[in-house]
């Protein structure tokens, strides 16, 4: 009916995963400057340059912003995002299309303590370390141990809250 607007499925899904429907509202937590990356905590230098995650605004090194994706409101080219945001985008894509990610890997979502969908710098760092530990154990052919370590970290995190 005229005058009545229905919320589109994409807007509902974006809200569900903690993103605003309007891309212009993203990046309101843009990190202006930092001496170390929020993912692997490596120090920025002339060679190890700073890069912003175009989805959340965090500052990361080159290796932590390798993923590039097309994001609404970010132009016609893929933009740098951090690994955590890549996982969120892949999960959203999985929910929309109902199939595994392009690499066939399992996506692990780690909720934010801030409640508004954004993550604190220390959360981003811990998430990156947890994911790295999980990938190392899994890569060494120890998937059960990797899963136990991941579950143990999540249980400790839950008890700390």
mmCIF file of N, CA and C in Angstrom, residues 2 7 11 25 39 46 50 54-56 71 76-77 81-82 91 94 99 105 123-125 128-129 137 156:
data_model
loop_
_atom_site.group_PDB
_atom_site.id
_atom_site.type_symbol
_atom_site.label_atom_id
_atom_site.label_comp_id
_atom_site.label_asym_id
_atom_site.label_seq_id
_atom_site.Cartn_x
_atom_site.Cartn_y
_atom_site.Cartn_z
ATOM 1 N N UNK A 2 0.396 2.336 -0.637
ATOM 2 C CA UNK A 2 1.152 3.586 -0.670
ATOM 3 C C UNK A 2 1.343 4.149 0.734
ATOM 4 N N UNK A 7 10.067 -3.524 5.669
ATOM 5 C CA UNK A 7 11.503 -3.721 5.830
ATOM 6 C C UNK A 7 11.927 -4.876 4.925
ATOM 7 N N UNK A 11 17.693 -5.832 4.916
ATOM 8 C CA UNK A 11 17.784 -4.958 6.091
ATOM 9 C C UNK A 11 17.586 -5.762 7.375
ATOM 10 N N UNK A 25 26.179 4.544 8.023
ATOM 11 C CA UNK A 25 26.251 4.471 9.478
ATOM 12 C C UNK A 25 27.384 3.572 9.947
ATOM 13 N N UNK A 39 44.668 -6.708 15.298
ATOM 14 C CA UNK A 39 44.546 -8.146 15.100
ATOM 15 C C UNK A 39 45.701 -8.893 15.719
ATOM 16 N N UNK A 46 57.413 1.800 8.675
ATOM 17 C CA UNK A 46 57.412 2.259 7.292
ATOM 18 C C UNK A 46 57.078 1.098 6.351
ATOM 19 N N UNK A 50 49.700 0.664 8.031
ATOM 20 C CA UNK A 50 48.365 0.613 8.645
ATOM 21 C C UNK A 50 47.302 0.499 7.555
ATOM 22 N N UNK A 54 37.325 -1.684 6.331
ATOM 23 C CA UNK A 54 36.288 -0.796 5.795
ATOM 24 C C UNK A 54 34.895 -1.152 6.293
ATOM 25 N N UNK A 55 34.779 -2.220 7.047
ATOM 26 C CA UNK A 55 33.475 -2.600 7.587
ATOM 27 C C UNK A 55 33.270 -2.040 8.984
ATOM 28 N N UNK A 56 34.287 -2.113 9.844
ATOM 29 C CA UNK A 56 34.153 -1.649 11.222
ATOM 30 C C UNK A 56 35.049 -0.484 11.574
ATOM 31 N N UNK A 71 31.447 -4.268 -0.498
ATOM 32 C CA UNK A 71 30.537 -3.867 0.571
ATOM 33 C C UNK A 71 29.613 -2.780 0.053
ATOM 34 N N UNK A 76 32.558 0.446 -6.251
ATOM 35 C CA UNK A 76 32.426 -0.691 -7.159
ATOM 36 C C UNK A 76 33.580 -1.682 -7.085
ATOM 37 N N UNK A 77 34.527 -1.446 -6.203
ATOM 38 C CA UNK A 77 35.682 -2.335 -6.072
ATOM 39 C C UNK A 77 35.664 -3.011 -4.707
ATOM 40 N N UNK A 81 38.976 -5.712 4.450
ATOM 41 C CA UNK A 81 38.278 -5.945 5.712
ATOM 42 C C UNK A 81 39.139 -6.875 6.558
ATOM 43 N N UNK A 82 38.925 -6.856 7.866
ATOM 44 C CA UNK A 82 39.683 -7.741 8.752
ATOM 45 C C UNK A 82 39.100 -9.156 8.678
ATOM 46 N N UNK A 91 29.218 -15.470 7.042
ATOM 47 C CA UNK A 91 28.063 -16.018 7.761
ATOM 48 C C UNK A 91 26.769 -15.425 7.211
ATOM 49 N N UNK A 94 26.127 -17.043 3.960
ATOM 50 C CA UNK A 94 25.633 -18.400 4.194
ATOM 51 C C UNK A 94 24.149 -18.366 4.542
ATOM 52 N N UNK A 99 24.328 -22.061 1.777
ATOM 53 C CA UNK A 99 25.371 -23.018 1.403
ATOM 54 C C UNK A 99 26.679 -22.615 2.055
ATOM 55 N N UNK A 105 34.867 -23.678 4.291
ATOM 56 C CA UNK A 105 35.295 -23.742 5.687
ATOM 57 C C UNK A 105 34.147 -23.375 6.613
ATOM 58 N N UNK A 123 39.016 -6.930 22.168
ATOM 59 C CA UNK A 123 38.228 -8.070 21.694
ATOM 60 C C UNK A 123 38.721 -8.523 20.322
ATOM 61 N N UNK A 124 38.986 -7.553 19.436
ATOM 62 C CA UNK A 124 39.470 -7.891 18.100
ATOM 63 C C UNK A 124 40.798 -8.633 18.183
ATOM 64 N N UNK A 125 41.682 -8.170 19.065
ATOM 65 C CA UNK A 125 42.987 -8.806 19.236
ATOM 66 C C UNK A 125 42.807 -10.237 19.738
ATOM 67 N N UNK A 128 41.412 -12.519 17.085
ATOM 68 C CA UNK A 128 42.436 -12.883 16.104
ATOM 69 C C UNK A 128 43.361 -13.963 16.664
ATOM 70 N N UNK A 129 43.751 -13.818 17.936
ATOM 71 C CA UNK A 129 44.625 -14.817 18.559
ATOM 72 C C UNK A 129 43.925 -16.166 18.685
ATOM 73 N N UNK A 137 46.211 -25.396 15.304
ATOM 74 C CA UNK A 137 45.920 -26.751 15.785
ATOM 75 C C UNK A 137 45.237 -27.586 14.708
ATOM 76 N N UNK A 156 35.554 -19.810 29.306
ATOM 77 C CA UNK A 156 36.221 -18.850 30.199
ATOM 78 C C UNK A 156 35.686 -17.444 29.972
#
